[in-house]
Amino acid sequence: MSHRRISLLASQAFGSPGGIQTYMRLILHALEAEARLGEVFSLWDSDSDTDLQKWLQRAGSSAHCAEGNKLHLVSQCIRHARSDQIMVVGHLGLSPIALALKALGRIRGYVVILHGIEAWCELHGRNELALRLADGIVATTPFTRDKFAQMNELVPTRIAVLPLAIEQERFQGSYNAPRTRAVNEPMRVVSVARLDSGEQYKGIDHTIEAIAQLTERGVDASYRVVGDGDDRERLERLSQNLGVTDRVDFLGRVSDEELRKEFRQADVFSLPSAGEGFGLVYLEAMYYALPSIACPEGGAQHVIINGREGLQVPYADPGALADALERLGEPSLYEELSRRALEALHTRFSFDRFRQDFISIVDRIPCAE
């Protein structure tokens, strides 16, 4: 097996709990654990970030941060890249830099990570060339792999799949046993999402409509929405129009401790979205043994398997969503899905699985020899 060091070219790795940033940190932790960490380059990270500095001190490493200046990032890469290292490119938008570095003999080869919606299209120009000439391509879900391959006329088998894993240091007090429910117990539903007008596909409005339908059926259900954005006013107005303001609470942005509290107090996590590249927040819900509601759209269909870690419902169908939430009131089904959510977290989405698979994928590409 190769023990070649691996460098990382990231858009951002620290300062945000987002899915792309989490994936970058998982790669860094994996390389640190395997003693394979090479040079680290980041477009948006800052040398003054305290989390970054803590990690660098622990890892005994350094990073080249451009603080948003792409020309500075290119300069840093040319100056500090190592010709004996493979570079993992954390976003396809940065792949032309790796292509140029390889052409200049500054790196041995490169692997590009595909996360989601940015890869669900036909590429052109330098991005297309950089992906076609990449030594390896990794997608976070089979959906993104297949969609990217179809849109860009690539053989899907050329693209490896490596899902995210949970960052356990962000959470405390995980559940070691499935949750239980009593018959006719109130249903507490939670969503965690950006409430941006450009991301209305996340289905927060459909969950509000489902809560209204459950109320009409006499089901005791409440809904708490964590997150903020310019779409919040529309969603609040919807809850007013449906007469469920006493059952729907908008919490805005919350601290990590408050988020943990919301997960602990909830019964079900709902994100019936049509546009998730993966949906890291589903893993966070699993961490608290919560069954989830998702849609058979995008990458989420591979994270929440229908009848396993939760239930899938058709997108934009509040009636089906209300039916699914009502079904989760059945103690036997609820407890089974809670058990399977925990099981998936510790198997399919564990850090050990991520670390082993990531190293295996990189070491299999020809330039790693």
CSV table of C-alpha atoms in Angstrom, one decimal:
chain,number,residue,atom,x,y,z
A,1,MET,CA,0.0,0.0,0.0
A,2,SER,CA,1.2,3.5,-0.8
A,3,HIS,CA,2.2,5.8,2.0
A,4,ARG,CA,2.4,8.9,-0.2
A,5,ARG,CA,1.3,12.1,1.5
A,6,ILE,CA,-1.9,13.7,0.3
A,7,SER,CA,-2.5,17.5,0.1
A,8,LEU,CA,-5.8,19.3,0.2
A,9,LEU,CA,-7.1,22.2,-1.8
A,10,ALA,CA,-10.3,23.4,-0.1
A,11,SER,CA,-12.8,26.2,-0.7
A,12,GLN,CA,-13.2,26.3,3.1
A,13,ALA,CA,-12.7,23.8,6.0
A,14,PHE,CA,-13.3,25.7,9.2
A,15,GLY,CA,-15.6,28.4,10.4
A,16,SER,CA,-18.8,26.7,9.3
A,17,PRO,CA,-20.8,23.5,10.1
A,18,GLY,CA,-21.9,23.1,6.5
A,19,GLY,CA,-21.7,19.8,4.5
A,20,ILE,CA,-18.8,20.8,2.3
A,21,GLN,CA,-16.7,22.2,5.2
A,22,THR,CA,-17.5,19.1,7.2
A,23,TYR,CA,-16.3,16.9,4.3
A,24,MET,CA,-13.0,18.8,4.2
A,25,ARG,CA,-12.5,18.4,7.9
A,26,LEU,CA,-13.2,14.7,7.7
A,27,ILE,CA,-10.5,14.4,5.0
A,28,LEU,CA,-8.1,16.3,7.2
A,29,HIS,CA,-8.8,14.1,10.2
A,30,ALA,CA,-8.4,11.0,8.1
A,31,LEU,CA,-5.1,12.1,6.8
A,32,GLU,CA,-4.0,13.1,10.3
A,33,ALA,CA,-5.0,9.7,11.6
A,34,GLU,CA,-3.1,7.9,8.8
A,35,ALA,CA,0.0,10.2,9.1
A,36,ARG,CA,-0.5,11.0,5.4
A,37,LEU,CA,-1.2,14.8,5.8
A,38,GLY,CA,0.6,16.9,3.2
A,39,GLU,CA,0.1,20.6,2.3
A,40,VAL,CA,-3.2,22.3,3.1
A,41,PHE,CA,-4.5,25.1,0.9
A,42,SER,CA,-7.8,27.0,1.5
A,43,LEU,CA,-9.5,29.8,-0.4
A,44,TRP,CA,-11.8,31.1,2.3
A,45,ASP,CA,-10.2,30.1,5.6
A,46,SER,CA,-8.3,32.6,7.6
A,47,ASP,CA,-5.0,32.2,9.6
A,48,SER,CA,-6.8,34.0,12.5
A,49,ASP,CA,-9.6,31.3,12.7
A,50,THR,CA,-9.3,29.8,16.2
A,51,ASP,CA,-10.7,26.4,15.3
A,52,LEU,CA,-8.2,26.2,12.4
A,53,GLN,CA,-5.3,27.1,14.7
A,54,LYS,CA,-6.4,24.6,17.3
A,55,TRP,CA,-6.4,21.8,14.7
A,56,LEU,CA,-3.1,22.8,13.2
A,57,GLN,CA,-1.5,22.8,16.6
A,58,ARG,CA,-2.9,19.4,17.4
A,59,ALA,CA,-1.9,18.0,14.0
A,60,GLY,CA,1.5,19.6,14.0
A,61,SER,CA,0.8,21.0,10.6
A,62,SER,CA,0.4,24.4,8.8
A,63,ALA,CA,-2.0,25.8,6.2
A,64,HIS,CA,-1.8,28.2,3.4
A,65,CYS,CA,-5.0,30.4,3.6
A,66,ALA,CA,-5.9,32.9,0.9
A,67,GLU,CA,-8.8,34.6,2.9
A,68,GLY,CA,-10.9,34.9,-0.3
A,69,ASN,CA,-8.2,36.0,-2.7
A,70,LYS,CA,-8.1,33.4,-5.5
A,71,LEU,CA,-4.9,34.9,-7.1
A,72,HIS,CA,-3.2,34.6,-3.7
A,73,LEU,CA,-4.4,31.0,-3.5
A,74,VAL,CA,-2.9,30.2,-6.9
A,75,SER,CA,0.4,31.8,-5.9
A,76,GLN,CA,0.5,29.8,-2.6
A,77,CYS,CA,-0.2,26.6,-4.5
A,78,ILE,CA,2.6,27.2,-7.0
A,79,ARG,CA,5.0,28.1,-4.3
A,80,HIS,CA,4.2,25.3,-1.7
A,81,ALA,CA,2.7,22.4,-3.7
A,82,ARG,CA,4.8,19.2,-3.6
A,83,SER,CA,5.6,17.2,-6.7
A,84,ASP,CA,5.5,14.0,-4.8
A,85,GLN,CA,2.0,14.5,-3.4
A,86,ILE,CA,-1.5,13.8,-4.7
A,87,MET,CA,-3.9,16.7,-4.3
A,88,VAL,CA,-7.5,16.3,-3.2
A,89,VAL,CA,-9.6,19.1,-4.6
A,90,GLY,CA,-12.5,19.9,-2.4
A,91,HIS,CA,-14.7,21.6,-4.9
A,92,LEU,CA,-14.9,21.3,-8.7
A,93,GLY,CA,-14.7,25.1,-9.0
A,94,LEU,CA,-11.0,24.8,-7.9
A,95,SER,CA,-10.1,21.9,-10.2
A,96,PRO,CA,-8.5,24.1,-12.9
A,97,ILE,CA,-5.9,25.1,-10.3
A,98,ALA,CA,-5.0,21.4,-9.8
A,99,LEU,CA,-5.0,20.8,-13.6
A,100,ALA,CA,-2.4,23.6,-14.0
A,101,LEU,CA,-0.3,22.4,-11.1
A,102,LYS,CA,-0.1,18.9,-12.6
A,103,ALA,CA,0.8,20.4,-16.0
A,104,LEU,CA,3.6,22.4,-14.3
A,105,GLY,CA,4.8,19.3,-12.5
A,106,ARG,CA,4.0,20.8,-9.1
A,107,ILE,CA,1.8,17.8,-8.0
A,108,ARG,CA,1.8,14.2,-8.9
A,109,GLY,CA,-2.0,14.0,-9.6
A,110,TYR,CA,-5.3,15.1,-8.3
A,111,VAL,CA,-8.7,13.8,-7.2
A,112,VAL,CA,-11.9,16.0,-7.3
A,113,ILE,CA,-14.8,15.8,-4.9
A,114,LEU,CA,-18.4,16.3,-6.1
A,115,HIS,CA,-20.8,17.4,-3.4
A,116,GLY,CA,-24.2,18.0,-5.0
A,117,ILE,CA,-26.0,20.6,-7.0
A,118,GLU,CA,-22.8,22.2,-8.3
A,119,ALA,CA,-22.2,18.9,-10.2
A,120,TRP,CA,-25.7,18.3,-11.5
A,121,CYS,CA,-25.0,20.1,-14.8
A,122,GLU,CA,-23.0,20.0,-17.9
A,123,LEU,CA,-19.5,21.4,-17.4
A,124,HIS,CA,-17.8,23.7,-19.9
A,125,GLY,CA,-14.3,25.2,-20.4
A,126,ARG,CA,-11.6,24.7,-17.8
A,127,ASN,CA,-13.9,22.9,-15.4
A,128,GLU,CA,-14.8,20.3,-18.0
A,129,LEU,CA,-11.2,19.8,-19.0
A,130,ALA,CA,-10.0,19.6,-15.4
A,131,LEU,CA,-12.6,16.9,-14.5
A,132,ARG,CA,-11.9,14.9,-17.7
A,133,LEU,CA,-8.2,14.8,-17.0
A,134,ALA,CA,-8.6,14.2,-13.2
A,135,ASP,CA,-6.8,11.1,-11.9
A,136,GLY,CA,-9.9,10.4,-9.7
A,137,ILE,CA,-13.4,11.7,-9.0
A,138,VAL,CA,-15.4,11.1,-5.8
A,139,ALA,CA,-19.1,11.9,-5.3
A,140,THR,CA,-20.8,12.0,-2.0
A,141,THR,CA,-23.9,10.0,-3.2
A,142,PRO,CA,-24.8,7.6,-6.0
A,143,PHE,CA,-27.3,10.2,-7.2
A,144,THR,CA,-24.6,12.8,-7.7
A,145,ARG,CA,-22.3,10.3,-9.4
A,146,ASP,CA,-25.0,9.2,-11.9
A,147,LYS,CA,-26.3,12.7,-12.5
A,148,PHE,CA,-22.8,14.1,-13.2
A,149,ALA,CA,-21.8,11.1,-15.4
A,150,GLN,CA,-25.0,11.5,-17.4
A,151,MET,CA,-24.7,15.3,-17.9
A,152,ASN,CA,-21.0,15.0,-18.9
A,153,GLU,CA,-21.0,11.7,-20.8
A,154,LEU,CA,-18.7,9.9,-18.4
A,155,VAL,CA,-18.8,6.3,-17.4
A,156,PRO,CA,-20.3,6.2,-13.8
A,157,THR,CA,-17.8,3.5,-12.7
A,158,ARG,CA,-15.0,6.0,-13.1
A,159,ILE,CA,-16.5,7.9,-10.1
A,160,ALA,CA,-16.1,6.6,-6.6
A,161,VAL,CA,-18.8,7.2,-4.0
A,162,LEU,CA,-17.8,8.3,-0.4
A,163,PRO,CA,-20.6,9.5,1.9
A,164,LEU,CA,-20.1,12.0,4.7
A,165,ALA,CA,-19.7,10.9,8.3
A,166,ILE,CA,-20.7,12.5,11.6
A,167,GLU,CA,-18.3,14.9,13.4
A,168,GLN,CA,-18.8,13.6,16.9
A,169,GLU,CA,-16.9,16.5,18.5
A,170,ARG,CA,-19.7,18.8,17.5
A,171,PHE,CA,-22.3,16.8,19.5
A,172,GLN,CA,-22.5,15.5,23.0
A,173,GLY,CA,-24.8,13.1,24.8
A,174,SER,CA,-25.7,10.8,21.8
A,175,TYR,CA,-28.3,8.1,22.3
A,176,ASN,CA,-27.0,4.6,22.8
A,177,ALA,CA,-30.4,3.1,22.6
A,178,PRO,CA,-33.5,3.7,20.4
A,179,ARG,CA,-36.1,6.1,21.5
A,180,THR,CA,-39.5,5.0,22.7
A,181,ARG,CA,-43.0,6.3,22.2
A,182,ALA,CA,-46.3,5.9,23.9
A,183,VAL,CA,-49.6,5.6,22.1
A,184,ASN,CA,-51.2,9.1,21.4
A,185,GLU,CA,-48.1,10.9,22.7
A,186,PRO,CA,-47.7,14.4,21.2
A,187,MET,CA,-45.5,14.6,18.1
A,188,ARG,CA,-42.7,17.1,18.2
A,189,VAL,CA,-41.2,17.8,14.7
A,190,VAL,CA,-38.0,19.8,14.1
A,191,SER,CA,-36.3,21.1,10.9
A,192,VAL,CA,-32.8,22.6,10.6
A,193,ALA,CA,-32.3,24.6,7.4
A,194,ARG,CA,-31.3,27.9,5.8
A,195,LEU,CA,-34.5,29.8,5.1
A,196,ASP,CA,-33.3,31.4,1.9
A,197,SER,CA,-35.7,32.3,-0.9
A,198,GLY,CA,-33.4,30.5,-3.3
A,199,GLU,CA,-33.7,27.3,-1.4
A,200,GLN,CA,-37.5,26.9,-1.1
A,201,TYR,CA,-37.0,23.3,-2.3
A,202,LYS,CA,-36.1,22.3,1.3
A,203,GLY,CA,-39.8,21.7,2.0
A,204,ILE,CA,-40.2,23.8,5.2
A,205,ASP,CA,-43.5,25.1,3.8
A,206,HIS,CA,-44.7,21.6,3.1
A,207,THR,CA,-44.1,20.6,6.6
A,208,ILE,CA,-46.1,23.6,7.9
A,209,GLU,CA,-48.9,22.5,5.7
A,210,ALA,CA,-48.7,19.0,7.0
A,211,ILE,CA,-48.9,20.2,10.6
A,212,ALA,CA,-52.0,22.1,9.6
A,213,GLN,CA,-53.5,18.9,8.2
A,214,LEU,CA,-52.6,16.9,11.3
A,215,THR,CA,-54.3,19.6,13.5
A,216,GLU,CA,-57.4,19.2,11.4
A,217,ARG,CA,-57.3,15.4,12.0
A,218,GLY,CA,-57.0,15.9,15.7
A,219,VAL,CA,-53.4,14.8,15.9
A,220,ASP,CA,-51.4,16.7,18.6
A,221,ALA,CA,-48.3,17.8,16.6
A,222,SER,CA,-46.0,20.8,16.9
A,223,TYR,CA,-43.1,22.1,14.7
A,224,ARG,CA,-39.9,24.0,15.5
A,225,VAL,CA,-37.8,25.5,12.7
A,226,VAL,CA,-34.1,26.2,13.4
A,227,GLY,CA,-32.5,28.5,10.9
A,228,ASP,CA,-33.0,31.9,9.3
A,229,GLY,CA,-33.0,33.7,6.0
A,230,ASP,CA,-34.9,36.0,3.7
A,231,ASP,CA,-37.7,33.3,3.2
A,232,ARG,CA,-38.6,33.3,6.9
A,233,GLU,CA,-41.3,36.0,6.5
A,234,ARG,CA,-43.1,34.0,3.8
A,235,LEU,CA,-43.0,30.9,6.0
A,236,GLU,CA,-44.3,32.8,9.0
A,237,ARG,CA,-47.1,34.3,6.9
A,238,LEU,CA,-48.0,30.8,5.7
A,239,SER,CA,-48.3,29.5,9.3
A,240,GLN,CA,-50.5,32.5,10.1
A,241,ASN,CA,-52.8,31.9,7.0
A,242,LEU,CA,-53.1,28.2,8.0
A,243,GLY,CA,-53.9,29.1,11.6
A,244,VAL,CA,-51.1,27.1,13.2
A,245,THR,CA,-48.9,29.9,14.7
A,246,ASP,CA,-49.5,28.3,18.1
A,247,ARG,CA,-48.0,25.0,16.8
A,248,VAL,CA,-45.1,26.4,14.6
A,249,ASP,CA,-42.1,28.2,16.2
A,250,PHE,CA,-39.4,29.9,14.2
A,251,LEU,CA,-36.2,29.9,16.4
A,252,GLY,CA,-33.8,31.6,14.0
A,253,ARG,CA,-30.1,30.8,14.3
A,254,VAL,CA,-29.1,29.0,17.5
A,255,SER,CA,-25.9,28.0,19.2
A,256,ASP,CA,-24.6,24.4,19.1
A,257,GLU,CA,-25.8,23.8,22.6
A,258,GLU,CA,-29.3,25.1,21.7
A,259,LEU,CA,-29.3,22.9,18.6
A,260,ARG,CA,-28.4,19.8,20.7
A,261,LYS,CA,-31.3,20.7,23.0
A,262,GLU,CA,-33.7,20.9,20.0
A,263,PHE,CA,-32.6,17.5,18.7
A,264,ARG,CA,-32.9,15.9,22.2
A,265,GLN,CA,-36.5,17.3,22.7
A,266,ALA,CA,-37.8,16.4,19.2
A,267,ASP,CA,-39.4,13.2,18.1
A,268,VAL,CA,-39.0,13.4,14.3
A,269,PHE,CA,-36.7,15.3,12.0
A,270,SER,CA,-38.3,16.6,8.8
A,271,LEU,CA,-36.5,17.9,5.7
A,272,PRO,CA,-38.6,16.8,2.7
A,273,SER,CA,-36.2,18.5,0.3
A,274,ALA,CA,-35.8,18.0,-3.5
A,275,GLY,CA,-32.3,19.5,-3.7
A,276,GLU,CA,-29.9,18.0,-1.1
A,277,GLY,CA,-26.6,16.9,-2.4
A,278,PHE,CA,-26.3,14.8,0.7
A,279,GLY,CA,-28.0,16.4,3.7
A,280,LEU,CA,-25.5,16.3,6.6
A,281,VAL,CA,-28.3,17.4,8.9
A,282,TYR,CA,-29.9,13.9,8.5
A,283,LEU,CA,-26.8,12.4,10.1
A,284,GLU,CA,-27.1,14.9,12.9
A,285,ALA,CA,-30.6,13.8,13.5
A,286,MET,CA,-29.5,10.1,13.5
A,287,TYR,CA,-27.0,11.1,16.2
A,288,TYR,CA,-30.0,11.7,18.5
A,289,ALA,CA,-31.8,8.5,17.3
A,290,LEU,CA,-34.4,10.6,15.4
A,291,PRO,CA,-36.3,9.0,12.5
A,292,SER,CA,-36.3,11.4,9.5
A,293,ILE,CA,-38.7,12.4,6.8
A,294,ALA,CA,-37.0,12.9,3.4
A,295,CYS,CA,-37.9,12.8,-0.3
A,296,PRO,CA,-36.8,10.3,-3.0
A,297,GLU,CA,-35.0,13.2,-4.7
A,298,GLY,CA,-31.4,14.2,-4.9
A,299,GLY,CA,-28.8,12.7,-2.6
A,300,ALA,CA,-31.1,12.4,0.4
A,301,GLN,CA,-32.7,9.2,-1.0
A,302,HIS,CA,-29.4,7.4,-0.3
A,303,VAL,CA,-29.1,8.7,3.2
A,304,ILE,CA,-32.6,8.1,4.5
A,305,ILE,CA,-33.7,4.8,3.1
A,306,ASN,CA,-37.5,4.5,3.1
A,307,GLY,CA,-38.5,2.3,6.0
A,308,ARG,CA,-35.0,2.1,7.4
A,309,GLU,CA,-33.7,5.4,8.9
A,310,GLY,CA,-37.0,7.1,8.3
A,311,LEU,CA,-39.7,7.5,5.7
A,312,GLN,CA,-39.6,9.0,2.2
A,313,VAL,CA,-42.6,11.0,0.9
A,314,PRO,CA,-43.2,12.5,-2.6
A,315,TYR,CA,-41.9,16.0,-2.9
A,316,ALA,CA,-44.4,18.9,-2.4
A,317,ASP,CA,-47.1,16.5,-1.1
A,318,PRO,CA,-48.2,17.8,2.3
A,319,GLY,CA,-50.9,15.2,2.6
A,320,ALA,CA,-48.4,12.3,2.2
A,321,LEU,CA,-46.1,14.1,4.6
A,322,ALA,CA,-48.9,14.3,7.2
A,323,ASP,CA,-49.7,10.6,6.7
A,324,ALA,CA,-46.0,9.8,7.3
A,325,LEU,CA,-45.9,11.8,10.5
A,326,GLU,CA,-49.0,10.2,11.7
A,327,ARG,CA,-47.6,6.7,10.9
A,328,LEU,CA,-44.5,7.6,13.0
A,329,GLY,CA,-46.9,7.9,16.0
A,330,GLU,CA,-47.1,4.1,16.0
A,331,PRO,CA,-44.7,3.1,18.7
A,332,SER,CA,-43.5,-0.1,17.1
A,333,LEU,CA,-42.6,1.6,13.7
A,334,TYR,CA,-41.1,4.6,15.5
A,335,GLU,CA,-38.9,2.6,17.7
A,336,GLU,CA,-37.7,0.4,14.8
A,337,LEU,CA,-36.8,3.4,12.7
A,338,SER,CA,-35.0,5.0,15.6
A,339,ARG,CA,-33.0,1.8,16.1
A,340,ARG,CA,-32.0,1.7,12.5
A,341,ALA,CA,-31.0,5.3,12.4
A,342,LEU,CA,-28.5,4.7,15.2
A,343,GLU,CA,-27.3,1.6,13.5
A,344,ALA,CA,-26.7,3.5,10.2
A,345,LEU,CA,-24.8,6.2,12.0
A,346,HIS,CA,-22.4,3.7,13.5
A,347,THR,CA,-21.9,1.7,10.3
A,348,ARG,CA,-22.6,3.5,7.0
A,349,PHE,CA,-21.7,6.9,8.3
A,350,SER,CA,-19.0,6.3,10.9
A,351,PHE,CA,-15.7,8.2,10.8
A,352,ASP,CA,-13.8,4.9,10.7
A,353,ARG,CA,-15.6,3.8,7.6
A,354,PHE,CA,-14.9,7.2,6.0
A,355,ARG,CA,-11.2,7.1,6.9
A,356,GLN,CA,-10.7,3.6,5.5
A,357,ASP,CA,-12.7,4.2,2.3
A,358,PHE,CA,-11.1,7.6,1.6
A,359,ILE,CA,-7.5,6.2,1.9
A,360,SER,CA,-8.5,3.2,-0.2
A,361,ILE,CA,-10.0,5.3,-3.0
A,362,VAL,CA,-6.9,7.6,-3.2
A,363,ASP,CA,-4.4,4.7,-3.1
A,364,ARG,CA,-6.2,2.9,-5.9
A,365,ILE,CA,-5.6,5.7,-8.5
A,366,PRO,CA,-2.6,5.0,-10.8
A,367,CYS,CA,-0.6,8.1,-9.8
A,368,ALA,CA,-0.6,7.0,-6.1
A,369,GLU,CA,1.8,4.2,-6.9
